[in-house]
Amino acid sequence: MPTTPNLPANFTNTAQRLLAIESIASQPAQLQAALDAYEQLLYKGCTIERFVSGGKPSLLAYNTPQRPTTFTAILNGHVDVVPGTLEQFKPHIKDGRLYGRGAYDMKVAALLLLYAFNQVAPTTSQPIALQLVTDEEVGGTHGTAYQIKRGVRGEIVVVGEKTDLAINNEAKGIVWATFQAQGKAGHSAYQWEAKNANNALIASLQALLDVYPELSQETWRTSVNIAHLFTPNTTPNSVPDYAEAKVDIRYVASDSNFAGKTNADVKAFLDTFCLPGVQANVDMTGAAQFVEPTNHHISRLRSIVSDLTGQSVPLIQKHGTTDARHYAAVDVPAVVFGISGDGIHADNEYADLGSCITYYQTICNFLSGIPANNINDI
Amino acid sequence: MEEILRKLVAFPTVTGDSQAAHELIEFVTDFVRRRGMHIERYVANGYESLVATTKPGDKKPAVMLAAHGDVVKAPDELFELRKQDGKLIGRGVLDMKCALAAFLQVIDDIQDDLQAYSLGLMVTMDEEIGGFNSMPQLVAEGYRPKVCVLPDGGDNWQIQVASKGILIYKITAHGRSSHSSRHWEGDNALKKLLPVLPQLESLFPSQGKDTNTMSLNNISGGSVFTQVPNRAQAIFDVRTVTSAEHRRLQKAIPQICAKNNVECTLEASGEPTSFDLQDPYIAPFVALIEKVTGVEVKGVRTLATNDARFLAPFGIPCISFYPKGGGHHSPLEWVDVKAFEQMGAILHQYIEQIAKTTPTITTVPKITKAKKPASTILRLRRRLVKN
C-alpha cells in the first residue's frame, strides 16, 4: 500500500523564501543563489553533481555513490523564472493560494520534487535522481540538454511543469527557421531591371502556408506562425534586394516532415517551398515529445493521482514545449506532471496549495512503488 | 570638376541621415558663398535645403540649377569615388551628384562676373523618398525661375518629355498578439496583410514601360519567433501613365484595402508631367546637347519621377536628363568620364546663353568672338533669338 507522507511543516515558509530570489536569466548570480538554496535542502548523504554550461549552473542529485548508466527515474525541475514585477518577488499566501513569480512555473513544484526525492531516495533500492536546472525559460540548452549530453539518462523522466495534476504525454516539436530572400536592387520605376526580394519571399511563405494553413482553433496539427517579416530597404522607390522572415513551426510527433529529422533534413524540406533566390535556414529545432498512453509509468502515475483525488486523470497535449523535449530527442520517455495554479508569465501567478499536497504524495508513491525488477545497472 | 564630385560622393547622404545631409549643405554653402552667391537655407520636417542666387533674395532667376544631394542606401565602399575603364563609379554619381558637381563647377567658372548672371542653385535632401518636404516648401516660398535645369531623369542625354506619375502607399494591418504555439488565440497581422497584396497586384495586369506599375518595396511586422505579430505594414510604389489612370488607381487601391479591413495611407502623390522639346527654354539645351555630344535628342518618356513635378504645375519648364551612365540605385552606379565633362560644358554654355542678364548679353558677342572665333554659343544664341 502506498504511504501518504506529509509535507514538511515549514513548506510554505521555505517556498516563499525561494520565490523571493529573483532568479531571472539576466541575473546569473541570482540563478546560482536559487540553485544553492535548493541544494542546501537536499538530504545529507546524497551524491551531488554540479554542472555549468554557457554560464548556467545546474545540478544532479542521486542516491548512489556513482552515477548509474540509467536512472530508474529522474525528477526534473527548473528554478529560473521569467521577469516579473517587484511585488511578485515578495510572495504571499491568500485564500489557499501562494502568489509570486515562479509559484506555478515552477519553483514550488521543484521544491516538492526535492521533498519527494528526500523522502524516498535514502531508502529505495532503485537509483533515482533529482535534476535542477536554471535555463528552461531561455531554451534549456545549457541545463537539461547539457546534462543529457554528458550522459544523464533515465528509464522515465517526470518534468514538474504545470499541468494542474493532469499528465502531459505529448507536446509539439518546434522549428525556428529564417527564410532569406536575395534579389537585385533597382529603381522601382524600372522594376523589370531589378528583382524584388519581397515578392519571392512572400510567394515562398504562401507556398508553406498552403500546406500548413492557419489554424482557426485549437487543433492537434502542425501549426505555422509567420512571426516576423523584415525588409531592410526603407527607400520607397527602391526595389529591395533582401528580405527575411522568421517562421515558428510547432509540429506534432506524427508529422514525418519534421519528426525525427535532422536540421539538414528540415532545411531541405523547407527549401522545397522556396522560389529561386530564397532559402530556409534552420535556427533551432526541438523534438516533439510523445510517450505512449499505455506506457506503464504513465499508467501508474495516473492511478496514483486518481487514488488520491478520487478523480480520473486526463492525458493532455501541449502546444508549447518544455525541457521534456530534450529527453524526447534521445528517446527517453518524459512526461510532464505538475501542480495546479494560474497566471503563467502573468502578474497574478499563483500555486494552488491544495494541489501541492496531492502532488508531493503522488511523486513519493510513484518513486517508492517503482517495481524492483526494472533495469538497475549501477 | 571630378574633385568636386569626389568630395560630394564622400558625404554618405542616404536620405534621412540628417548629419550627412547637414555636412553636404554646409559644404555647398561654403563653396558658393566664397564665390559670391547669396544663400537662403530652409528646413522642412528635418530635411535641410538651400537656395543660392547671384542676386540677394532673388526668387525668380532666369535659370535655376536644381539638384538633390541625397542618395539611396549603399555599402560604405560606394561612398568613395572610383575611376575605372572610363567610368566614374560610386553611389549617387549619376543620381545626381554629377549634376551638382557640374553646377558648382559652372559657378566656380563664372565667379568673377557673377552679377552678370540671373542664376540660382537649389539643393534638396529628400528626393529619394519622394521629395515631399523640400521642393514643395521652396515652391511655396515663391521660387519661380524661368527655367529649371534638373538633370534627374531621361537616359543617355535624352531629355525627359513626359514622366509617369507616382503614388506611394503605406498599408497597415492590425491584429492581436499571442504565443506562437497558440496562434489561433491571436490574430496575425501579417496573415491579414499578405492576402491583400495579390488583390492590389491584380490592378496591374502587365508591368512595363508603357503601363502602370506597382512594386512592393517594404514589408515588415512582428519581432520574435515566439509571438504572433499584432501589426504589419507594407509600402509600395505605384507609377501611373496618365492623369486619368492616376486618379483611377488612387480610388481603386484604398477601396481594396477597405474591403480587407486594412488601413491605407497615401504617403506621396505626383501626377504625370510633360514638357515640350520646342519650349524656348528647352530647345537651346537640346541644341547644345546635340552639338557637344553628337547625340540626337528625341526626347524620352521616363518612368521615374523627380522634383520637376512640383514645378511643372506653375508652368516652369524643367530640363531633366542623365548624361551617359547607368546603374542608378544599384551597386554599380556609374557615369561616363567623358559625358561628365560634356555635361559641364553644356551647362556652362547654356548659362551663358540664358542666364546672362540683358545688359551684359549685348557685350558678349565681342568678348566671345575675341576669345572663341567660331563659337557655337553665338550660333546657338542667334537661333534662340529667332525662336
Short mmCIF file of C-alpha atoms in Angstrom, two decimals, chain A residues 172 174-178 184-193 196 198-199 201-202 205-206 209 212-219 221-241 243-248 250 283 317-321, chain B residues 14-15 71-73 95 127-130 153-154 164 166 168 178-188 190-191 194-195 197 201 207-210 213-229 235-237 239 302-305 322 328-331:
data_model
loop_
_atom_site.label_atom_id
_atom_site.label_comp_id
_atom_site.label_asym_id
_atom_site.label_seq_id
_atom_site.Cartn_x
_atom_site.Cartn_y
_atom_site.Cartn_z
CA LYS A 172 4.59 19.55 -30.21
CA ILE A 174 9.44 23.16 -32.57
CA VAL A 175 11.32 24.52 -35.57
CA TRP A 176 12.57 28.07 -35.83
CA ALA A 177 13.53 28.91 -39.38
CA THR A 178 14.58 32.09 -41.11
CA LYS A 184 18.54 42.57 -57.14
CA ALA A 185 18.16 46.20 -56.13
CA GLY A 186 16.99 48.83 -58.53
CA HIS A 187 14.75 51.82 -59.00
CA SER A 188 11.14 50.77 -58.67
CA ALA A 189 10.06 52.79 -61.70
CA TYR A 190 12.18 50.34 -63.68
CA GLN A 191 11.33 47.29 -61.63
CA TRP A 192 11.80 44.87 -64.53
CA GLU A 193 15.52 45.62 -64.32
CA ASN A 196 12.14 42.17 -55.83
CA ASN A 198 9.83 40.66 -51.14
CA ASN A 199 7.85 39.09 -53.95
CA LEU A 201 9.83 35.71 -50.14
CA ILE A 202 6.07 36.17 -49.87
CA LEU A 205 5.84 31.73 -47.43
CA GLN A 206 2.49 31.42 -49.15
CA LEU A 209 1.00 28.25 -45.68
CA TYR A 212 0.15 24.27 -43.31
CA PRO A 213 -2.81 26.66 -43.24
CA GLU A 214 -3.52 28.87 -40.26
CA LEU A 215 -5.44 27.06 -37.53
CA SER A 216 -8.60 28.89 -36.56
CA GLN A 217 -8.96 26.94 -33.33
CA GLU A 218 -7.03 24.61 -31.10
CA THR A 219 -6.27 21.56 -33.23
CA ARG A 221 -1.95 19.61 -36.07
CA THR A 222 1.31 21.18 -37.12
CA SER A 223 0.98 24.96 -36.96
CA VAL A 224 2.98 27.66 -38.73
CA ASN A 225 3.26 31.22 -37.48
CA ILE A 226 4.89 33.87 -39.65
CA ALA A 227 6.39 35.67 -36.68
CA HIS A 228 8.46 38.33 -38.40
CA LEU A 229 8.85 39.84 -41.84
CA PHE A 230 11.56 42.36 -42.45
CA THR A 231 12.78 44.39 -45.42
CA PRO A 232 15.92 46.40 -44.63
CA ASN A 233 15.17 48.73 -47.54
CA THR A 234 13.22 51.77 -46.39
CA THR A 235 13.51 53.85 -49.56
CA PRO A 236 10.00 53.87 -51.01
CA ASN A 237 11.21 53.96 -54.61
CA SER A 238 13.89 51.28 -54.37
CA VAL A 239 13.23 47.65 -55.16
CA PRO A 240 14.54 45.68 -52.17
CA ASP A 241 17.38 43.23 -52.79
CA ALA A 243 14.09 40.42 -47.21
CA GLU A 244 13.70 37.85 -44.49
CA ALA A 245 11.02 36.13 -42.48
CA LYS A 246 11.13 34.29 -39.17
CA VAL A 247 8.81 31.34 -39.02
CA ASP A 248 7.80 29.45 -35.88
CA ARG A 250 5.09 23.64 -33.97
CA ASP A 283 17.87 28.32 -36.40
CA GLN A 317 -1.37 17.53 -25.17
CA LYS A 318 0.72 20.70 -25.13
CA HIS A 319 1.34 23.08 -28.00
CA GLY A 320 4.30 24.66 -26.23
CA THR A 321 7.49 22.90 -25.28
CA VAL B 14 21.47 58.49 -47.59
CA THR B 15 18.05 60.10 -47.31
CA VAL B 71 21.13 59.14 -52.35
CA VAL B 72 19.74 55.68 -51.78
CA LYS B 73 21.40 53.26 -49.35
CA ASP B 95 21.61 60.23 -59.45
CA GLU B 127 14.13 63.44 -53.33
CA GLU B 128 14.76 59.73 -52.93
CA ILE B 129 11.89 59.39 -50.52
CA GLY B 130 9.53 61.36 -52.75
CA GLY B 153 15.74 61.61 -65.38
CA GLY B 154 15.81 60.64 -69.01
CA LYS B 164 4.97 58.76 -65.10
CA ILE B 166 3.79 58.36 -58.67
CA ILE B 168 3.39 55.82 -52.64
CA SER B 178 -0.47 35.67 -28.78
CA HIS B 179 2.14 33.00 -28.19
CA SER B 180 3.34 31.40 -31.43
CA SER B 181 2.46 27.92 -30.16
CA ARG B 182 -1.19 29.00 -29.82
CA HIS B 183 -1.54 31.30 -32.79
CA TRP B 184 -5.30 30.74 -33.03
CA GLU B 185 -5.65 32.75 -29.82
CA GLY B 186 -4.18 35.75 -31.60
CA ASP B 187 -4.80 37.36 -34.95
CA ASN B 188 -1.68 37.51 -37.11
CA LEU B 190 0.92 39.62 -41.38
CA LYS B 191 -1.57 36.97 -42.40
CA LEU B 194 -0.41 39.23 -47.22
CA PRO B 195 -3.69 38.30 -48.98
CA LEU B 197 -1.16 42.15 -51.93
CA GLU B 201 -1.35 43.42 -57.92
CA GLN B 207 4.07 45.80 -65.61
CA GLY B 208 6.22 47.54 -68.17
CA LYS B 209 7.46 50.79 -69.63
CA ASP B 210 4.10 51.77 -71.08
CA THR B 213 3.36 49.52 -62.35
CA MET B 214 3.48 48.53 -58.73
CA SER B 215 6.48 47.50 -56.64
CA LEU B 216 6.30 46.18 -53.07
CA ASN B 217 9.35 47.86 -51.57
CA ASN B 218 8.98 47.27 -47.88
CA ILE B 219 7.04 44.87 -45.76
CA SER B 220 7.50 44.44 -42.04
CA GLY B 221 5.79 43.06 -39.00
CA GLY B 222 6.44 41.13 -35.82
CA SER B 223 9.72 40.71 -33.99
CA VAL B 224 10.44 37.45 -32.18
CA PHE B 225 9.82 33.81 -33.06
CA THR B 226 7.53 33.19 -30.11
CA GLN B 227 4.98 35.91 -30.79
CA VAL B 228 2.13 36.42 -33.24
CA PRO B 229 2.58 39.88 -34.84
CA ILE B 235 5.00 50.22 -48.53
CA PHE B 236 4.58 50.12 -52.26
CA ASP B 237 5.39 52.37 -55.16
CA ARG B 239 3.73 54.53 -61.29
CA THR B 302 10.83 58.43 -68.31
CA LEU B 303 9.18 56.18 -65.88
CA ALA B 304 10.72 57.56 -62.78
CA THR B 305 9.52 60.77 -61.30
CA TYR B 322 21.05 61.96 -67.48
CA HIS B 328 21.30 54.17 -60.55
CA HIS B 329 20.11 52.77 -57.20
CA SER B 330 22.21 49.67 -57.87
CA PRO B 331 25.64 48.74 -56.53
#
